[in-house]
Amino acid sequence: MGLIRWKPEGIKVRLFTTVAALRCYLRQARAGQLNSEFEVGLVPTMGALHAGHLSLIEKARKENDVVVVSIFVNPLQFGPTEDFHKYPRQLESDRQLCEQVGVDVIFAPKAAELGVVSQEEGDRGQVLGVRDSLGDRGQGVGVREEDSSPNTQPPTPNPSLSPTPNPQPPTPCSLPVTQVIPPLPMISLLCGRSRQGHFQGVATIVAKLLNIVQPETAYFGQKDAQQLAIIRRMVQDLNFPVKIVGCPIVREPSGLALSSRNQYLTPEQKAEAAILYEGLKKALIAFLEGEIKSQHLIAIVKAQLARVSSLQTEYVELVHPDTLKPLAEIEEVGLLAIAARLGSTRLIDNIILSKRQPIVAIDGPAGAGKSTVARSVAQSLGLLYLDTGAMYRALTWLVIKSGISVDDEPGVTEIASTCQIDLRMSDDPQTGVRVWINGQECTQEIRYEEVTSNVSAIAAQKAVRDELVKQQRQWGEKGGLVAEGRDIGTHVFPDAELKIFLTASVEERARRRRADLQASRGLDLSLEKMQQDLSERDWKDSNRDIAPLRKATDAIEVNTDGLSVTQVTELITNFYWEKTKL
Ligand SMILES: Nc1ncnc2c1ncn2[C@@H]1O[C@H](COP(=O)(O)OP(=O)(O)OP(=O)(O)O)[C@@H](O)[C@H]1O
Ligand SMILES: CC(C)(CO)[C@@H](O)C(=O)[O-]
Ligand code: BAL
């Protein structure tokens, strides 16, 4: 993220309804930046904003220079008997909420602006889509754009919610607009079974929004877990240059997942709807006690749901959260998902059941002793010390060895994108971690002076950082590790079970550093000068473009003034046991 947040003087939130105006704004915002790390975050929504949406927006606000929230009730993703007409539209209150949380731009286009309306229908103010179940009529059912009045048709039973597949599936392919079709195995189960064509409509509109806004990052809720998996897959398959961030489900105190559709529920139904999360929690407890079989976990949820007689369960399924493949049992991780109907309101919820070992993320200012403490905590807990510094050093060594200049960014990126770094705890506590790159051990070599003097030039390259963070996150999938740095808990492992912000006063850090330099190199440096250098470094680290130092909101601050490494290690391991006990 850049240093300066871009916003015209005196204006709070801009509202654009046209692609041209939005693009013009973004072009000016990018052009006005001297900083190359200017970042735009997009939060796609259908409006009627609630605290779930706000959690996405707040995350985007923290991580970007410009935050765009799109509000568009997308006709392409609604079936003919679904609630397109009824879906809440409340742009003015959405605008006020966006203003309160510091959104820069709301993009609220009409359907015609996004091309989901034919010329002729556009003239008549009608939108395409709200997919026609007779398919071949193809031009949609002529719903008036932005029609928020209740449907005047008598309520018809929703075939899409019946347990058997819709006998006459809509054929959104017949719509005269280019569409994105996600892989069939991902869209033909869970919600895709009853909402045929839905994910095609979602993928199409999200692809359009990504192309229009061209954000660095886009934020989606884990509540729509199938949607999130499909979008991640689309972005990967179609090489969209965007990072997709999934955000945790925000719930009512009762456990009910927040949703715009909760507005349809009566107070009584709202209380009953909490049973969805009750069921998921029961399954989680069983899983934590060792139950991994899909059949049993699903039965636990169904038994719980059966306690509310007015609830009609559409599905309870266990799938892999990325591929959405049905699982017979959980090997590493599973997504346990529910869809059910209370009256005419369709609700969804889910939970991730993961065998992943915990992650300890330690961030903090320079000289706080992060690497010593991380190594010691890893040793004491029997976890891997994910020595991220060693990873950058290993890459630097390989770059030098390959004869590539360290400032040849494309060349370095090519090597970074194809290298595989392995780390293993050494039996010898002195060695700490052993390092391999592309199968070749380089534990000693990465300490050579040539590597030391070039590693910061390599680590400063954004593409390198992105590649190595990708590798670090792959390690994170299994978990069971301790990592340290400046943004481990905020960026690399935002889901870490334990986050520590390790700090010490400038005076203490300067004293320690001076003592180290005296012991290792016989240097006798001025304490005052060292304090001044450290203060400057703190400021720079907190304000740098790449990986700025930030304390995660859920991190525990540990001030190590006057504490030994052993004492700090003991403190952190106690926090670990506290956090990870059942
Ligand atoms: N409770 C929640 N916690 C976290 N994210 C959420 C929550 N509810 C919605 N989101 C996310 O907000 C984004 C916009 O969702 P959307 O506007 O459809 O809201 P919604 O409340 O899910 O509405 P719907 O009733 O259509 O399900 C999606 O990425 C969605 O996953
Ligand atoms: C992602 C989305 C905005 C696409 O219309 C919608 O499906 C939603 O709100 O989750
Ligand atoms: N949040 C997903 C949008 C939909 O249900 O259509």
XYZ file of C-alpha atoms and ligand atoms in Angstrom:
629
model
C 0.000 0.000 0.000
C 1.212 3.484 -0.807
C 2.047 6.132 1.729
C -0.633 8.617 0.779
C -4.329 7.777 0.765
C -5.903 9.222 -2.335
C -9.102 11.193 -1.944
C -10.187 14.554 -3.348
C -10.407 17.281 -0.670
C -13.643 17.483 1.309
C -15.379 14.588 -0.421
C -16.345 11.577 1.628
C -17.722 8.847 -0.570
C -18.154 9.149 -4.331
C -21.040 7.364 -5.984
C -20.667 6.400 -9.637
C -23.171 4.588 -11.786
C -21.115 4.490 -14.973
C -18.030 2.543 -15.919
C -16.606 5.660 -17.576
C -16.802 7.773 -14.408
C -15.413 5.029 -12.213
C -12.506 4.380 -14.566
C -11.803 8.092 -14.821
C -11.678 8.352 -11.018
C -9.372 5.354 -10.714
C -7.128 6.597 -13.514
C -6.728 9.936 -11.742
C -6.170 8.239 -8.394
C -3.412 6.047 -9.843
C -1.844 8.887 -11.828
C -1.732 11.118 -8.745
C 0.451 8.638 -6.909
C 4.182 8.879 -6.860
C 4.182 5.594 -5.081
C 4.350 2.412 -7.145
C 2.584 0.416 -4.460
C -0.764 2.178 -4.800
C -3.467 -0.427 -4.166
C -7.158 -0.624 -4.928
C -9.444 -3.000 -3.017
C -12.841 -4.099 -4.342
C -15.716 -5.387 -2.214
C -18.473 -6.732 -4.509
C -21.934 -6.744 -2.892
C -25.600 -6.724 -3.722
C -26.204 -3.969 -1.154
C -28.470 -3.935 1.918
C -25.219 -3.731 3.804
C -24.815 -5.266 7.253
C -21.966 -5.962 9.642
C -20.834 -8.930 7.495
C -20.250 -6.626 4.540
C -18.678 -4.043 6.829
C -16.097 -6.560 8.016
C -14.994 -7.023 4.393
C -14.938 -3.272 3.837
C -12.966 -2.609 7.012
C -10.374 -5.165 5.994
C -10.165 -3.596 2.550
C -9.851 -0.147 4.154
C -6.858 -1.274 6.220
C -5.090 -2.832 3.262
C -5.682 -0.409 0.377
C -5.313 3.180 -0.711
C -8.675 3.207 -2.470
C -11.678 1.077 -1.502
C -14.423 0.481 -4.071
C -17.686 -1.149 -2.959
C -19.889 -2.324 -5.789
C -23.615 -2.546 -5.175
C -25.464 -4.417 -7.865
C -28.363 -6.835 -7.604
C -27.247 -9.031 -10.450
C -30.187 -10.427 -12.439
C -27.962 -13.076 -14.046
C -27.620 -14.957 -10.775
C -31.305 -15.173 -9.882
C -33.546 -17.987 -11.056
C -37.017 -17.203 -12.378
C -38.750 -18.073 -9.127
C -36.144 -16.538 -6.859
C -36.305 -13.253 -4.976
C -34.881 -10.755 -7.488
C -37.869 -8.385 -7.110
C -37.993 -8.720 -3.385
C -34.228 -8.397 -2.749
C -33.709 -5.362 -0.454
C -32.502 -2.218 -2.214
C -31.504 0.585 0.123
C -28.852 2.639 -1.582
C -29.125 5.734 0.631
C -28.566 3.877 3.912
C -25.811 1.818 2.217
C -24.163 5.082 1.163
C -24.241 6.391 4.724
C -22.720 3.177 6.075
C -20.007 3.280 3.427
C -19.232 6.849 4.388
C -18.907 5.889 8.052
C -16.364 3.171 7.330
C -14.284 5.261 4.958
C -15.195 3.789 1.573
C -13.859 5.940 -1.265
C -16.211 4.890 -4.038
C -19.531 3.141 -4.405
C -20.065 1.705 -7.846
C -23.810 1.191 -8.294
C -24.471 0.659 -11.992
C -27.819 0.006 -13.622
C -28.107 -3.373 -15.362
C -27.861 -1.700 -18.772
C -24.503 -0.178 -17.824
C -23.118 -3.655 -17.248
C -24.517 -4.919 -20.507
C -26.894 -7.394 -18.949
C -29.684 -5.770 -20.921
C -30.361 -5.863 -24.621
C -30.579 -2.614 -26.580
C -34.270 -3.041 -27.155
C -35.001 -3.962 -23.565
C -32.728 -1.169 -22.361
C -34.950 1.274 -24.228
C -37.934 -0.224 -22.432
C -36.065 -0.176 -19.125
C -35.947 -3.924 -18.832
C -33.113 -6.126 -17.829
C -31.861 -9.309 -19.275
C -31.555 -12.304 -17.112
C -33.519 -13.280 -14.057
C -32.948 -16.355 -16.026
C -35.889 -17.663 -17.927
C -36.765 -21.212 -16.989
C -38.088 -21.710 -20.505
C -34.584 -20.943 -21.590
C -35.063 -20.536 -25.270
C -37.056 -17.364 -24.879
C -33.670 -16.252 -23.759
C -34.304 -12.553 -23.502
C -35.227 -12.732 -19.861
C -38.602 -12.271 -18.331
C -38.743 -8.561 -18.699
C -38.208 -7.553 -15.108
C -38.119 -3.800 -14.719
C -34.730 -2.582 -13.692
C -34.286 -1.719 -10.004
C -37.771 -2.978 -9.405
C -37.819 -3.358 -5.670
C -41.556 -3.658 -5.242
C -42.817 -7.033 -4.113
C -43.605 -9.447 -6.872
C -47.226 -9.054 -7.889
C -47.408 -12.663 -9.086
C -49.046 -15.026 -6.594
C -46.321 -16.883 -4.693
C -45.385 -20.070 -6.493
C -43.532 -22.948 -4.854
C -39.882 -22.539 -5.684
C -38.868 -25.542 -7.772
C -35.261 -24.636 -7.214
C -35.677 -25.482 -3.551
C -37.184 -28.902 -4.067
C -34.868 -31.840 -3.365
C -35.129 -33.150 -6.928
C -33.350 -31.246 -9.693
C -35.365 -28.714 -11.638
C -36.900 -30.695 -14.504
C -36.669 -27.718 -16.845
C -33.349 -26.109 -16.030
C -32.828 -22.555 -17.150
C -30.381 -22.188 -19.982
C -28.479 -19.006 -19.282
C -26.224 -19.777 -22.255
C -29.051 -18.539 -24.419
C -28.647 -15.037 -23.000
C -27.019 -12.706 -25.522
C -24.076 -11.835 -23.321
C -20.680 -13.490 -23.033
C -20.637 -15.606 -19.884
C -18.109 -17.298 -17.690
C -18.847 -20.957 -17.032
C -17.014 -22.270 -13.969
C -16.036 -25.963 -13.940
C -19.197 -28.094 -13.884
C -18.175 -30.198 -10.846
C -17.951 -26.968 -8.846
C -21.342 -25.590 -9.875
C -23.468 -28.693 -9.990
C -23.508 -29.507 -6.280
C -24.361 -27.689 -3.033
C -26.234 -24.484 -3.966
C -25.630 -25.153 -7.655
C -27.965 -28.144 -7.563
C -31.038 -26.039 -6.853
C -29.803 -22.689 -8.186
C -28.926 -23.781 -11.691
C -27.097 -21.098 -13.632
C -26.525 -19.103 -10.435
C -22.751 -19.455 -10.294
C -22.425 -18.791 -13.993
C -24.231 -15.498 -13.309
C -21.993 -14.765 -10.325
C -18.771 -15.608 -12.182
C -19.811 -13.499 -15.167
C -20.591 -10.417 -13.122
C -17.538 -10.784 -10.885
C -15.328 -11.132 -13.972
C -16.845 -7.914 -15.302
C -16.364 -6.079 -12.000
C -12.743 -7.227 -11.788
C -12.096 -5.995 -15.307
C -13.824 -2.692 -14.702
C -12.167 -1.873 -11.373
C -8.884 -3.774 -11.868
C -8.280 -3.975 -8.133
C -5.136 -5.409 -6.601
C -7.338 -7.280 -4.118
C -10.999 -8.312 -3.974
C -12.764 -9.362 -0.775
C -15.445 -12.054 -0.426
C -17.179 -13.613 2.561
C -16.659 -17.188 3.677
C -20.412 -17.272 4.260
C -20.783 -17.866 0.498
C -18.109 -20.564 0.586
C -19.011 -22.111 -2.773
C -18.964 -18.688 -4.427
C -15.560 -17.965 -2.878
C -14.080 -21.260 -4.114
C -15.492 -20.703 -7.616
C -14.164 -17.147 -7.815
C -10.722 -18.224 -6.630
C -10.775 -20.891 -9.315
C -11.932 -18.469 -12.024
C -9.203 -15.992 -11.118
C -6.617 -18.747 -11.274
C -7.914 -20.299 -14.506
C -8.319 -16.984 -16.341
C -5.146 -15.394 -14.919
C -6.831 -12.360 -13.438
C -4.090 -10.255 -11.809
C -5.946 -9.949 -8.508
C -5.626 -11.405 -5.052
C -8.829 -12.906 -3.654
C -9.212 -12.567 0.084
C -11.779 -14.644 1.973
C -13.160 -13.130 5.176
C -14.640 -14.934 8.190
C -18.390 -15.217 8.715
C -19.897 -12.519 10.924
C -22.744 -13.803 13.103
C -25.531 -12.536 15.305
C -25.003 -13.236 19.025
C -27.368 -16.204 18.474
C -24.918 -17.653 15.943
C -27.083 -16.877 12.906
C -24.840 -15.805 10.011
C -25.637 -12.247 8.955
C -27.299 -12.029 5.559
C -29.311 -9.439 3.703
C -31.982 -12.098 3.401
C -32.374 -12.249 7.197
C -34.600 -9.187 6.696
C -37.240 -11.570 5.338
C -37.404 -13.502 8.627
C -39.954 -12.874 11.375
C -38.456 -12.522 14.884
C -39.599 -16.073 15.610
C -37.975 -17.443 12.456
C -34.803 -15.533 13.263
C -34.582 -17.294 16.621
C -35.235 -20.650 14.912
C -32.614 -19.975 12.252
C -29.871 -20.104 14.885
C -30.247 -23.902 14.693
C -28.071 -23.930 11.539
C -24.999 -22.830 13.437
C -25.969 -25.015 16.409
C -25.821 -28.014 14.070
C -22.458 -26.964 12.659
C -21.043 -26.432 16.128
C -22.165 -29.909 17.233
C -20.331 -31.352 14.217
C -17.255 -29.270 15.052
C -17.177 -30.654 18.578
C -17.477 -34.207 17.231
C -14.690 -33.480 14.726
C -12.414 -32.076 17.425
C -13.079 -35.251 19.392
C -11.909 -37.332 16.432
C -14.924 -37.865 14.167
C -13.794 -37.492 10.554
C -16.401 -39.482 8.610
C -18.619 -37.408 6.375
C -21.665 -39.605 6.965
C -21.443 -39.194 10.739
C -20.711 -35.472 10.696
C -23.622 -34.858 8.324
C -25.935 -36.994 10.484
C -25.021 -34.895 13.539
C -26.000 -31.697 11.717
C -29.215 -33.186 10.328
C -30.283 -34.433 13.755
C -29.873 -30.924 15.113
C -31.742 -29.301 12.199
C -34.620 -31.753 12.666
C -35.328 -30.097 16.008
C -36.934 -27.152 14.198
C -39.933 -28.655 12.427
C -40.585 -25.602 10.250
C -37.088 -25.845 8.741
C -36.783 -27.576 5.375
C -33.256 -28.803 4.829
C -32.064 -28.551 1.239
C -28.639 -30.078 1.779
C -25.969 -30.824 4.339
C -22.730 -31.735 2.572
C -19.045 -32.171 3.302
C -16.677 -31.106 0.516
C -13.123 -29.885 0.076
C -13.189 -26.097 0.537
C -11.038 -25.383 -2.553
C -12.061 -28.027 -5.073
C -15.574 -28.580 -3.671
C -15.107 -32.327 -4.234
C -17.360 -34.361 -1.929
C -15.379 -35.993 0.876
C -15.999 -39.388 2.442
C -13.837 -38.319 5.355
C -11.623 -35.406 6.345
C -7.974 -36.013 5.616
C -6.756 -32.439 6.062
C -9.653 -30.053 5.752
C -13.385 -30.111 4.976
C -16.142 -27.610 4.345
C -19.359 -28.634 6.059
C -22.148 -26.656 4.398
C -25.897 -26.296 4.869
C -28.749 -24.763 2.890
C -32.213 -24.741 4.397
C -35.455 -22.875 4.059
C -37.533 -21.252 6.762
C -40.828 -20.329 5.167
C -39.811 -18.881 1.807
C -36.405 -17.659 3.009
C -33.420 -19.651 1.902
C -30.498 -19.625 4.352
C -26.957 -20.911 3.994
C -24.170 -21.480 6.502
C -20.954 -23.457 6.772
C -17.948 -24.246 8.875
C -14.397 -25.289 8.043
C -13.216 -28.422 9.803
C -9.452 -28.442 9.689
C -6.809 -30.782 10.983
C -4.242 -28.064 10.383
C -1.746 -27.753 13.170
C -1.664 -24.323 14.810
C 0.443 -21.445 13.485
C 2.297 -18.987 15.713
C 2.919 -15.627 14.017
C 5.433 -13.308 15.648
C 5.760 -9.739 14.391
C 7.481 -6.749 15.871
C 10.058 -4.009 15.426
C 13.698 -4.591 14.533
C 15.856 -5.723 17.395
C 13.037 -7.173 19.495
C 14.636 -10.620 19.236
C 12.003 -12.101 16.938
C 14.155 -14.710 15.217
C 15.827 -15.909 18.436
C 12.471 -16.148 20.169
C 10.730 -17.779 17.178
C 13.438 -20.453 16.927
C 13.296 -21.080 20.650
C 9.457 -21.252 20.713
C 9.487 -23.656 17.740
C 12.032 -25.878 19.479
C 10.120 -25.859 22.721
C 6.773 -26.691 21.045
C 8.214 -29.179 18.539
C 7.059 -27.036 15.607
C 8.894 -25.912 12.474
C 10.585 -22.520 12.557
C 9.579 -21.150 9.164
C 12.693 -19.055 8.742
C 11.429 -16.575 6.154
C 14.758 -14.732 6.213
C 16.478 -17.970 5.193
C 14.016 -18.327 2.308
C 14.999 -14.909 0.908
C 18.649 -15.768 1.432
C 18.263 -19.102 -0.378
C 16.676 -17.346 -3.348
C 19.436 -14.720 -3.334
C 22.040 -17.453 -3.358
C 20.342 -19.169 -6.305
C 20.053 -15.892 -8.241
C 23.760 -15.151 -7.775
C 24.682 -18.750 -8.614
C 22.603 -18.563 -11.803
C 24.518 -15.503 -12.960
C 21.436 -13.276 -12.908
C 21.934 -9.714 -11.763
C 20.012 -9.031 -8.528
C 18.420 -5.946 -10.061
C 17.134 -7.832 -13.137
C 13.607 -8.035 -11.721
C 12.010 -10.149 -14.483
C 14.968 -12.558 -14.366
C 14.792 -12.784 -10.578
C 10.997 -13.243 -10.762
C 11.425 -16.115 -13.227
C 13.734 -17.870 -10.762
C 11.505 -17.058 -7.780
C 8.412 -18.390 -9.566
C 9.985 -21.733 -10.344
C 12.077 -22.406 -7.252
C 11.094 -24.733 -4.445
C 12.489 -24.004 -1.015
C 12.490 -26.622 1.725
C 13.121 -26.051 5.403
C 13.660 -28.618 8.122
C 14.491 -28.239 11.795
C 18.029 -29.387 12.445
C 18.812 -31.848 15.242
C 21.526 -29.411 16.253
C 19.938 -26.445 18.089
C 22.877 -24.247 17.001
C 22.115 -24.776 13.297
C 18.406 -24.135 13.863
C 16.918 -24.653 10.424
C 18.412 -26.468 7.419
C 17.599 -25.022 3.998
C 17.313 -26.531 0.488
C 16.514 -24.808 -2.771
C 15.504 -26.927 -5.752
C 16.705 -29.963 -3.843
C 20.172 -28.592 -3.132
C 21.153 -27.880 0.459
C 22.420 -24.324 1.024
C 22.311 -24.021 4.836
C 25.932 -22.807 5.003
C 26.044 -20.925 1.711
C 23.177 -18.592 2.583
C 25.374 -17.060 5.301
C 28.081 -16.002 2.792
C 28.873 -12.290 2.678
C 27.775 -12.044 -0.978
C 24.325 -13.294 -0.015
C 24.142 -11.022 3.049
C 24.979 -7.945 1.012
C 22.404 -8.701 -1.728
C 19.464 -10.174 0.137
C 17.707 -6.877 0.857
C 17.776 -5.938 -2.869
C 16.035 -9.236 -3.640
C 13.542 -9.013 -0.761
C 12.543 -5.491 -1.856
C 11.077 -6.812 -5.129
C 7.306 -7.144 -4.960
C 7.076 -10.101 -7.336
C 9.680 -11.976 -5.290
C 7.784 -11.259 -2.134
C 4.505 -12.423 -3.657
C 6.106 -15.698 -4.772
C 7.723 -16.417 -1.431
C 4.577 -15.499 0.502
C 2.779 -18.017 -1.738
C 5.309 -20.688 -0.696
C 5.042 -19.668 2.960
C 1.260 -20.027 2.769
C 1.695 -23.510 1.282
C 3.634 -24.405 4.427
C 0.833 -22.762 6.371
C -1.753 -25.158 4.896
C -0.308 -27.935 7.007
C 0.446 -25.588 9.898
C 2.575 -26.657 12.825
C 4.961 -23.730 12.471
C 6.297 -20.554 14.006
C 7.078 -17.635 11.690
C 8.315 -14.143 12.372
C 8.616 -10.884 10.502
C 6.827 -7.586 10.067
C 3.539 -8.706 8.524
C 3.246 -12.415 9.293
C 0.104 -12.074 11.408
C -1.447 -9.313 9.310
C -0.681 -10.520 5.799
C 0.983 -13.906 5.468
C -1.016 -15.884 8.056
C -4.009 -13.748 9.007
C -5.656 -16.930 10.353
C -2.775 -17.841 12.675
C -4.025 -19.335 15.922
C -1.598 -17.303 18.007
C -0.308 -13.861 17.049
C 2.389 -12.203 19.102
C 3.591 -8.646 18.707
C 7.062 -8.854 20.197
C 8.444 -5.524 21.221
C 10.867 -3.813 23.600
C 11.733 -0.216 24.343
C 14.173 1.478 21.965
C 16.654 1.756 24.868
C 16.516 -1.982 25.587
C 16.778 -2.941 21.917
C 19.746 -0.596 21.420
C 21.458 -2.030 24.515
C 20.991 -5.601 23.252
C 22.200 -4.798 19.757
C 25.248 -2.985 21.111
C 26.085 -5.952 23.349
C 25.728 -8.345 20.373
C 28.017 -6.268 18.175
C 30.553 -6.025 20.956
C 30.526 -9.772 21.487
C 30.524 -10.814 17.814
C 32.713 -8.144 16.198
C 34.381 -6.322 19.062
C 32.700 -3.037 18.039
C 32.114 -0.359 20.637
C 29.287 1.801 19.257
C 27.531 4.803 20.773
C 24.308 3.815 22.533
C 22.652 7.111 21.668
C 23.390 6.729 17.978
C 22.001 3.194 18.052
C 18.814 4.396 19.706
C 18.389 7.083 17.083
C 18.969 4.565 14.269
C 16.417 2.179 15.748
C 13.768 4.916 16.078
C 14.298 5.845 12.433
C 14.121 2.188 11.414
C 10.856 1.756 13.354
C 9.317 4.666 11.475
C 10.526 3.355 8.123
C 9.339 -0.184 8.860
C 5.877 1.023 9.799
C 5.589 3.166 6.685
C 7.285 1.088 4.017
C 5.469 0.071 0.829
C 6.190 -3.619 1.034
C 5.288 -5.516 4.187
C 4.888 -2.598 6.564
C 5.086 -3.335 10.268
C 1.585 -3.428 11.780
C 0.241 -4.988 14.920
C -2.632 -7.336 14.078
C -5.793 -6.389 15.960
C -5.882 -9.858 17.532
C -2.181 -9.998 18.444
C -0.947 -10.249 22.029
C 1.706 -7.651 22.775
C 4.738 -9.013 24.613
C 7.198 -6.428 25.872
C 10.502 -8.176 26.439
C 12.173 -5.400 28.473
C 14.069 -7.092 31.273
C 13.078 -10.615 30.154
C 15.437 -13.382 29.050
C 14.842 -15.471 25.906
C 13.843 -18.389 28.137
C 11.294 -16.270 29.980
C 9.801 -14.910 26.740
C 9.669 -18.441 25.292
C 7.840 -19.683 28.361
C 5.358 -16.821 28.156
C 4.595 -17.510 24.488
C 4.326 -21.277 24.916
C 1.821 -20.687 27.733
C -0.226 -18.455 25.446
C -0.025 -21.224 22.838
C -1.438 -23.873 25.156
C -4.142 -21.482 26.334
C -5.187 -20.675 22.760
C -5.081 -24.178 21.365
C -6.664 -26.175 24.140
C -10.090 -27.590 23.263
N -22.260 -12.753 7.571
C -21.295 -12.508 6.692
N -20.003 -12.575 7.086
C -19.012 -12.333 6.189
N -19.222 -12.010 4.903
C -20.490 -11.928 4.472
C -21.589 -12.161 5.338
N -22.719 -11.993 4.625
C -22.343 -11.674 3.379
N -21.019 -11.628 3.277
C -20.233 -11.388 2.066
O -20.538 -10.126 1.508
C -20.401 -10.178 0.102
C -21.643 -9.640 -0.525
O -22.707 -10.519 -0.214
P -24.217 -10.187 -0.456
O -24.364 -8.769 -0.832
O -24.831 -11.223 -1.288
O -24.794 -10.265 1.028
P -25.511 -11.408 1.757
O -25.872 -10.927 3.094
O -24.731 -12.656 1.594
O -26.826 -11.513 0.963
P -27.632 -12.786 0.552
O -28.876 -12.632 1.276
O -27.711 -12.574 -0.899
O -26.899 -14.003 0.909
C -20.179 -11.638 -0.262
O -18.794 -11.841 -0.487
C -20.646 -12.359 0.971
O -20.025 -13.615 1.162
C -20.349 -11.539 -5.484
C -21.689 -10.915 -5.823
C -21.680 -9.440 -5.494
C -21.894 -11.053 -7.329
O -23.095 -10.520 -7.704
C -22.824 -11.629 -5.060
O -22.939 -12.935 -5.441
C -22.717 -11.486 -3.578
O -23.110 -10.438 -3.091
O -22.226 -12.403 -2.899
N -24.528 -13.830 -1.512
C -24.825 -14.587 -2.684
C -25.771 -13.894 -3.561
C -26.995 -14.672 -3.885
O -27.456 -15.454 -3.052
O -27.512 -14.505 -4.983
